[in-house]
Amino acid sequence: MKRKIIKSDRKDQPAGRVQQSGQKPKDLNVHARSQWQWTWKNMLLLSLCILSASIPFLLHLFSDSIDLSRPSDIGLNHTINMYLTPEQGVRVGVWHTVPERRWKEAQGKDLDWYEKALGDGSPIFIYLHGNGGNRSAPHRIGIANVLSAVGYHALVMDYRGFGDSTGEPTEAGLTTDAVYLYNWVKARSGNSLVCVWGHSLGTGVTTNTAVKLLEQGKQFDGIILEGAFLTGRGARDRPIEHPFKWFYWKFPYIQFFLFNPLKNNILVFPTDENLQKLRTPLMILHAQDDHLVPFASAQEIYRIAKKAQNSDERVKLVRFDGSLGYLHNGLYKDPGLPNIIRSLCSH
């Protein structure tokens, strides 16, 4: 009899352990469901984190939907697309917009006609744009249209790695692209003025290019710096994100082959040092409400350039009132901009 009691106790022992833990068999199902819910919630959160981290990559993947080889598709009917090769293995895309007065004549014309048009005596502007995006951005088209309306040629380039241009963007590479475009234009422009307009990141490329040309015994006939930034002292006051960070989101596989490529891709853009070497007519355009580069940066650039050139006539600072709402990209909307541009080319 005792033996049977002992067997019965052993058979019921597991159930006894469940009861000791305070759980009934029904509670096990509840506990299991709770664990699954916890697992799925965490998997969902992880998926959302991965998705949010991929957003920059996805945006760049789908943002270049415009066929940059066909500017007429977006209404640029006196603009042609071309590709230049600054270095072996690097191809950069450029839009050339002729003066507005020649728009009828330009219909259906080929690249040869556009190249010859550079020698018609009209001033020519090379436009070096800011970080990210491509030459089809609205504010870049806006500048090209203003220049065309004034009666000038506009050449808007996508540096290597931007738009449909090949290659990896680096400070030295962007400068090489700009120097090449200048020499290409000068070989076709005769005695026409050749000026440069740099915006944001493009202001650093502009002054780098101007110094490189100076070393070759050449120079721009005029320089416009819009929304210009300063490295060094200015950057410490207001740090800026690495300008080429977007490139490594656009091509994430690079991360597997290059350890911390942004760290190795050191940027200098010594605009303050470059300006001390230049003697080219210079115009600085800046909105007081610029939300990316403070107006104080423009004031410091003006101070440096004015001291270097020792002239109030050759160096101008044009301030756009903050109430106009132009921010960092909107100066092309200003109705007074055409006369400002003309004043630079009249020197």
Coordinates of C-alpha atoms in Angstrom, one line a residue:
M1 CA 0.0 0.0 0.0
K2 CA 2.8 2.4 0.8
R3 CA 4.5 1.4 -2.4
K4 CA 1.4 2.4 -4.4
I5 CA 1.3 5.7 -2.6
I6 CA 4.9 6.3 -3.5
K7 CA 4.2 5.5 -7.2
S8 CA 1.3 7.9 -7.1
D9 CA 3.5 10.6 -5.6
R10 CA 6.1 10.1 -8.3
K11 CA 3.5 10.3 -11.1
D12 CA 2.1 13.5 -9.7
Q13 CA 5.5 15.1 -9.0
P14 CA 5.7 17.1 -12.2
A15 CA 2.2 18.5 -11.6
G16 CA 3.3 19.3 -8.1
R17 CA 6.2 21.3 -9.4
V18 CA 3.8 23.3 -11.6
Q19 CA 1.6 24.0 -8.7
Q20 CA 4.6 25.1 -6.6
S21 CA 5.5 27.7 -9.2
G22 CA 2.0 29.1 -9.0
Q23 CA 1.0 28.3 -12.6
K24 CA -1.7 26.0 -13.9
P25 CA -1.4 24.3 -17.3
K26 CA -3.7 27.0 -18.8
D27 CA -1.2 29.6 -17.6
L28 CA 1.5 28.0 -19.8
N29 CA -0.3 28.9 -23.0
V30 CA -0.7 32.5 -21.8
H31 CA 3.0 32.6 -21.0
A32 CA 3.9 31.2 -24.4
R33 CA 1.7 33.7 -26.2
S34 CA 3.3 36.5 -24.2
Q35 CA 6.7 35.4 -25.2
W36 CA 5.7 35.3 -28.9
Q37 CA 4.2 38.7 -28.7
W38 CA 7.4 40.0 -27.1
T39 CA 9.4 38.4 -29.9
W40 CA 7.3 39.8 -32.7
K41 CA 7.3 43.3 -31.2
N42 CA 11.0 43.3 -31.0
M43 CA 11.3 42.0 -34.6
L44 CA 9.0 44.8 -35.7
L45 CA 11.0 47.4 -33.9
L46 CA 14.2 46.0 -35.5
S47 CA 12.6 46.1 -38.9
L48 CA 11.6 49.7 -38.4
C49 CA 15.1 50.6 -37.4
I50 CA 16.6 49.0 -40.5
L51 CA 14.0 50.7 -42.7
S52 CA 14.6 54.1 -41.2
A53 CA 18.4 53.6 -41.6
S54 CA 17.8 52.7 -45.2
I55 CA 15.7 55.8 -46.0
P56 CA 18.6 58.0 -47.1
F57 CA 19.7 55.2 -49.5
L58 CA 16.1 54.7 -50.8
L59 CA 15.6 58.4 -51.3
H60 CA 18.8 58.6 -53.4
L61 CA 17.9 55.5 -55.3
F62 CA 14.6 56.9 -56.5
S63 CA 15.3 60.7 -56.5
D64 CA 17.2 60.6 -59.8
S65 CA 14.2 59.6 -61.9
I66 CA 14.7 62.5 -64.4
D67 CA 16.6 61.5 -67.5
L68 CA 19.4 64.0 -67.3
S69 CA 20.4 63.4 -70.9
R70 CA 17.1 65.0 -72.0
P71 CA 16.8 68.5 -70.4
S72 CA 14.1 69.3 -72.9
D73 CA 11.8 66.9 -71.0
I74 CA 11.6 69.4 -68.2
G75 CA 11.1 72.4 -70.4
L76 CA 14.7 73.5 -71.0
N77 CA 14.3 74.0 -74.7
H78 CA 17.5 75.9 -75.3
T79 CA 19.7 73.6 -73.3
I80 CA 21.8 70.6 -74.4
N81 CA 23.3 67.8 -72.4
M82 CA 26.9 66.6 -72.9
Y83 CA 29.5 64.4 -71.2
L84 CA 33.1 65.3 -70.6
T85 CA 36.0 63.1 -69.4
P86 CA 38.2 65.0 -66.9
E87 CA 40.2 61.8 -66.1
Q88 CA 40.3 58.3 -67.4
G89 CA 37.3 56.4 -66.0
V90 CA 35.5 59.5 -64.9
R91 CA 32.6 61.0 -67.0
V92 CA 30.8 64.1 -65.9
G93 CA 27.4 65.4 -67.2
V94 CA 27.0 69.1 -68.1
W95 CA 24.0 71.1 -69.2
H96 CA 24.7 74.1 -71.5
T97 CA 22.0 76.7 -71.7
V98 CA 22.4 79.5 -74.3
P99 CA 21.3 83.1 -73.9
E100 CA 17.5 83.4 -74.0
R101 CA 17.6 85.6 -77.1
R102 CA 18.9 82.5 -79.0
W103 CA 16.2 80.0 -77.9
K104 CA 14.5 79.9 -81.3
E105 CA 17.7 79.4 -83.1
A106 CA 18.7 76.7 -80.7
Q107 CA 15.8 74.4 -81.5
G108 CA 16.9 71.1 -82.8
K109 CA 20.6 72.0 -82.8
D110 CA 23.4 69.5 -82.0
L111 CA 26.3 69.7 -79.7
D112 CA 28.6 71.2 -82.4
W113 CA 26.2 74.2 -82.7
Y114 CA 26.2 74.7 -78.9
E115 CA 30.0 74.6 -78.8
K116 CA 30.3 77.2 -81.5
A117 CA 27.7 79.3 -79.7
L118 CA 30.2 79.8 -76.8
G119 CA 32.2 82.1 -79.0
D120 CA 29.4 84.5 -79.7
G121 CA 30.8 87.1 -77.3
S122 CA 28.3 86.7 -74.5
P123 CA 29.6 86.2 -71.0
I124 CA 29.8 82.6 -69.8
F125 CA 29.1 81.3 -66.3
I126 CA 30.3 77.9 -65.0
Y127 CA 27.9 77.0 -62.2
L128 CA 29.3 74.8 -59.4
H129 CA 26.4 73.5 -57.3
G130 CA 26.1 72.5 -53.7
N131 CA 26.0 69.1 -52.0
G132 CA 23.7 66.3 -53.0
G133 CA 21.1 66.0 -55.8
N134 CA 22.0 66.8 -59.4
R135 CA 21.8 69.6 -62.0
S136 CA 18.0 69.3 -62.3
A137 CA 17.3 70.7 -58.8
P138 CA 14.9 73.6 -59.1
H139 CA 17.2 76.2 -57.6
R140 CA 20.0 75.2 -60.0
I141 CA 17.7 75.4 -63.0
G142 CA 16.5 78.8 -61.6
I143 CA 20.1 80.2 -61.7
A144 CA 20.6 78.9 -65.2
N145 CA 17.4 80.6 -66.3
V146 CA 18.3 83.9 -64.7
L147 CA 21.7 83.8 -66.4
S148 CA 20.1 83.0 -69.7
A149 CA 17.6 85.8 -69.4
V150 CA 20.4 88.3 -68.7
G151 CA 22.0 87.2 -72.0
Y152 CA 24.7 84.8 -70.7
H153 CA 25.6 81.2 -71.3
A154 CA 25.3 78.9 -68.3
L155 CA 27.1 75.6 -67.9
V156 CA 25.9 73.5 -65.0
M157 CA 28.0 70.5 -64.1
D158 CA 27.4 67.5 -62.0
Y159 CA 30.7 66.6 -60.4
R160 CA 31.9 63.0 -60.3
G161 CA 29.6 60.9 -58.2
F162 CA 26.7 63.4 -58.6
G163 CA 23.7 62.8 -60.9
D164 CA 24.7 60.6 -63.8
S165 CA 28.4 61.4 -63.5
T166 CA 30.6 58.5 -62.7
G167 CA 33.4 58.2 -60.1
E168 CA 33.7 58.8 -56.4
P169 CA 33.5 62.4 -55.1
T170 CA 36.6 63.8 -53.4
E171 CA 37.7 67.3 -52.8
A172 CA 40.6 66.9 -55.3
G173 CA 38.3 65.1 -57.8
L174 CA 35.7 67.9 -57.7
T175 CA 38.4 70.5 -58.3
T176 CA 39.8 68.5 -61.2
D177 CA 36.4 68.4 -62.8
A178 CA 35.9 72.2 -62.5
V179 CA 39.4 73.0 -63.9
Y180 CA 38.8 70.7 -66.8
L181 CA 35.4 72.3 -67.6
Y182 CA 37.0 75.8 -67.5
N183 CA 39.8 74.8 -69.9
W184 CA 37.1 73.1 -72.2
V185 CA 35.1 76.3 -72.2
K186 CA 38.1 78.6 -72.8
A187 CA 39.2 76.5 -75.8
R188 CA 35.8 77.4 -77.4
S189 CA 34.9 80.8 -76.1
G190 CA 37.3 83.2 -77.9
N191 CA 37.4 86.5 -76.0
S192 CA 34.2 86.0 -74.1
L193 CA 34.3 86.5 -70.3
V194 CA 34.3 83.3 -68.4
C195 CA 33.1 83.6 -64.8
V196 CA 32.2 81.1 -62.1
W197 CA 29.3 80.9 -59.7
G198 CA 29.7 78.6 -56.7
H199 CA 26.9 77.7 -54.3
S200 CA 27.4 76.2 -50.8
L201 CA 29.8 73.3 -51.3
G202 CA 30.5 74.7 -54.7
T203 CA 32.0 77.8 -53.1
G204 CA 34.8 75.7 -51.8
V205 CA 35.3 74.0 -55.1
T206 CA 35.3 77.5 -56.8
T207 CA 38.1 78.9 -54.7
N208 CA 40.1 75.7 -55.0
T209 CA 39.7 75.9 -58.8
A210 CA 40.6 79.6 -58.9
V211 CA 43.9 78.9 -57.1
K212 CA 44.7 75.9 -59.3
L213 CA 44.1 78.1 -62.4
L214 CA 46.2 80.8 -60.9
E215 CA 49.1 78.3 -60.6
Q216 CA 48.7 77.7 -64.3
G217 CA 48.8 81.4 -65.2
K218 CA 45.0 81.6 -65.8
Q219 CA 42.0 83.1 -63.9
F220 CA 38.3 83.5 -63.9
D221 CA 37.0 86.9 -65.1
G222 CA 34.6 87.1 -62.1
I223 CA 33.6 85.0 -59.2
I224 CA 30.2 84.7 -57.4
L225 CA 30.1 82.9 -54.0
E226 CA 26.5 82.2 -52.8
G227 CA 25.8 80.7 -49.4
A228 CA 29.6 80.3 -48.8
F229 CA 30.9 78.5 -45.8
L230 CA 34.3 78.6 -44.0
T231 CA 36.3 75.7 -42.7
G232 CA 38.6 76.0 -39.7
R233 CA 37.4 78.7 -37.3
G234 CA 34.0 79.1 -38.8
A235 CA 33.3 75.3 -38.9
R236 CA 34.2 74.9 -35.2
D237 CA 31.5 77.4 -34.3
R238 CA 28.9 75.5 -36.3
P239 CA 30.0 71.9 -37.4
I240 CA 28.6 70.7 -40.7
E241 CA 27.9 67.1 -41.7
H242 CA 30.4 65.4 -44.1
P243 CA 29.3 66.6 -47.5
F244 CA 29.8 63.2 -49.2
K245 CA 28.0 61.1 -46.6
W246 CA 25.0 60.7 -49.0
F247 CA 27.3 59.0 -51.5
Y248 CA 28.0 56.1 -49.2
W249 CA 24.3 55.7 -48.5
K250 CA 23.7 55.6 -52.2
F251 CA 26.3 52.9 -52.7
P252 CA 26.3 51.1 -49.4
Y253 CA 28.3 48.2 -50.7
I254 CA 31.4 50.5 -50.6
Q255 CA 31.2 50.1 -46.8
F256 CA 32.2 46.4 -47.2
F257 CA 35.4 47.2 -49.1
L258 CA 36.5 50.5 -47.5
F259 CA 36.9 50.9 -43.8
N260 CA 35.3 54.1 -42.7
P261 CA 35.7 55.8 -46.1
L262 CA 34.4 59.2 -44.8
K263 CA 37.2 59.3 -42.3
N264 CA 39.8 58.7 -45.0
N265 CA 38.1 61.3 -47.3
I266 CA 39.4 64.3 -45.5
L267 CA 38.0 67.6 -46.7
V268 CA 39.8 70.9 -46.3
F269 CA 38.3 73.5 -48.7
P270 CA 40.6 76.3 -47.4
T271 CA 38.4 79.2 -48.7
D272 CA 40.0 81.7 -46.3
E273 CA 43.5 80.8 -47.5
N274 CA 42.5 80.7 -51.2
L275 CA 40.9 84.2 -51.0
Q276 CA 44.1 85.7 -49.9
K277 CA 45.7 84.6 -53.2
L278 CA 43.0 85.8 -55.6
R279 CA 42.7 89.2 -57.3
T280 CA 39.6 88.4 -59.3
P281 CA 36.4 90.6 -59.0
L282 CA 34.4 88.9 -56.3
M283 CA 30.7 89.1 -55.3
I284 CA 29.4 87.4 -52.2
L285 CA 25.7 86.7 -52.1
H286 CA 24.0 85.6 -48.8
A287 CA 20.6 85.5 -47.3
Q288 CA 20.3 86.7 -43.7
D289 CA 18.0 83.8 -42.9
D290 CA 20.2 81.2 -44.4
H291 CA 19.4 78.1 -42.3
L292 CA 22.5 76.1 -43.2
V293 CA 25.3 78.6 -43.3
P294 CA 25.1 81.7 -41.0
F295 CA 25.4 85.2 -42.5
A296 CA 28.4 85.7 -40.3
S297 CA 30.3 83.4 -42.6
A298 CA 29.7 85.7 -45.5
Q299 CA 30.8 88.7 -43.4
E300 CA 34.1 86.9 -42.6
I301 CA 34.7 85.9 -46.2
Y302 CA 34.1 89.5 -47.2
R303 CA 36.5 90.8 -44.6
I304 CA 39.3 88.4 -45.8
A305 CA 38.8 89.1 -49.5
K306 CA 38.5 92.8 -49.1
K307 CA 41.8 92.9 -47.1
A308 CA 43.5 90.7 -49.6
Q309 CA 42.5 92.8 -52.6
N310 CA 42.5 96.1 -50.8
S311 CA 39.5 97.3 -52.8
D312 CA 35.9 98.2 -52.2
E313 CA 35.2 98.0 -55.9
R314 CA 36.5 94.5 -56.7
V315 CA 34.9 92.8 -53.6
K316 CA 31.2 93.2 -52.9
L317 CA 28.9 91.7 -50.2
V318 CA 25.2 91.6 -51.2
R319 CA 22.9 90.9 -48.3
F320 CA 19.3 89.6 -48.9
D321 CA 17.0 90.5 -46.0
G322 CA 15.7 87.6 -43.9
S323 CA 12.1 88.7 -44.4
L324 CA 12.3 87.6 -48.0
G325 CA 12.5 84.0 -46.9
Y326 CA 15.2 82.9 -49.4
L327 CA 17.0 80.6 -46.9
H328 CA 19.9 78.7 -48.4
N329 CA 18.6 77.9 -51.9
G330 CA 16.2 80.7 -52.9
L331 CA 18.3 83.7 -54.0
Y332 CA 17.4 82.9 -57.7
K333 CA 13.9 84.2 -57.0
D334 CA 15.1 87.8 -56.2
P335 CA 13.9 90.3 -58.9
G336 CA 17.1 92.3 -58.4
L337 CA 19.4 89.4 -59.1
P338 CA 19.9 90.1 -62.9
N339 CA 21.2 93.6 -62.2
I340 CA 23.5 92.3 -59.5
I341 CA 25.0 89.8 -62.0
R342 CA 25.4 92.5 -64.7
S343 CA 27.3 94.6 -62.3
L344 CA 29.9 91.9 -61.8
C345 CA 30.5 91.5 -65.5
S346 CA 30.7 95.2 -66.1
H347 CA 34.1 95.5 -64.3

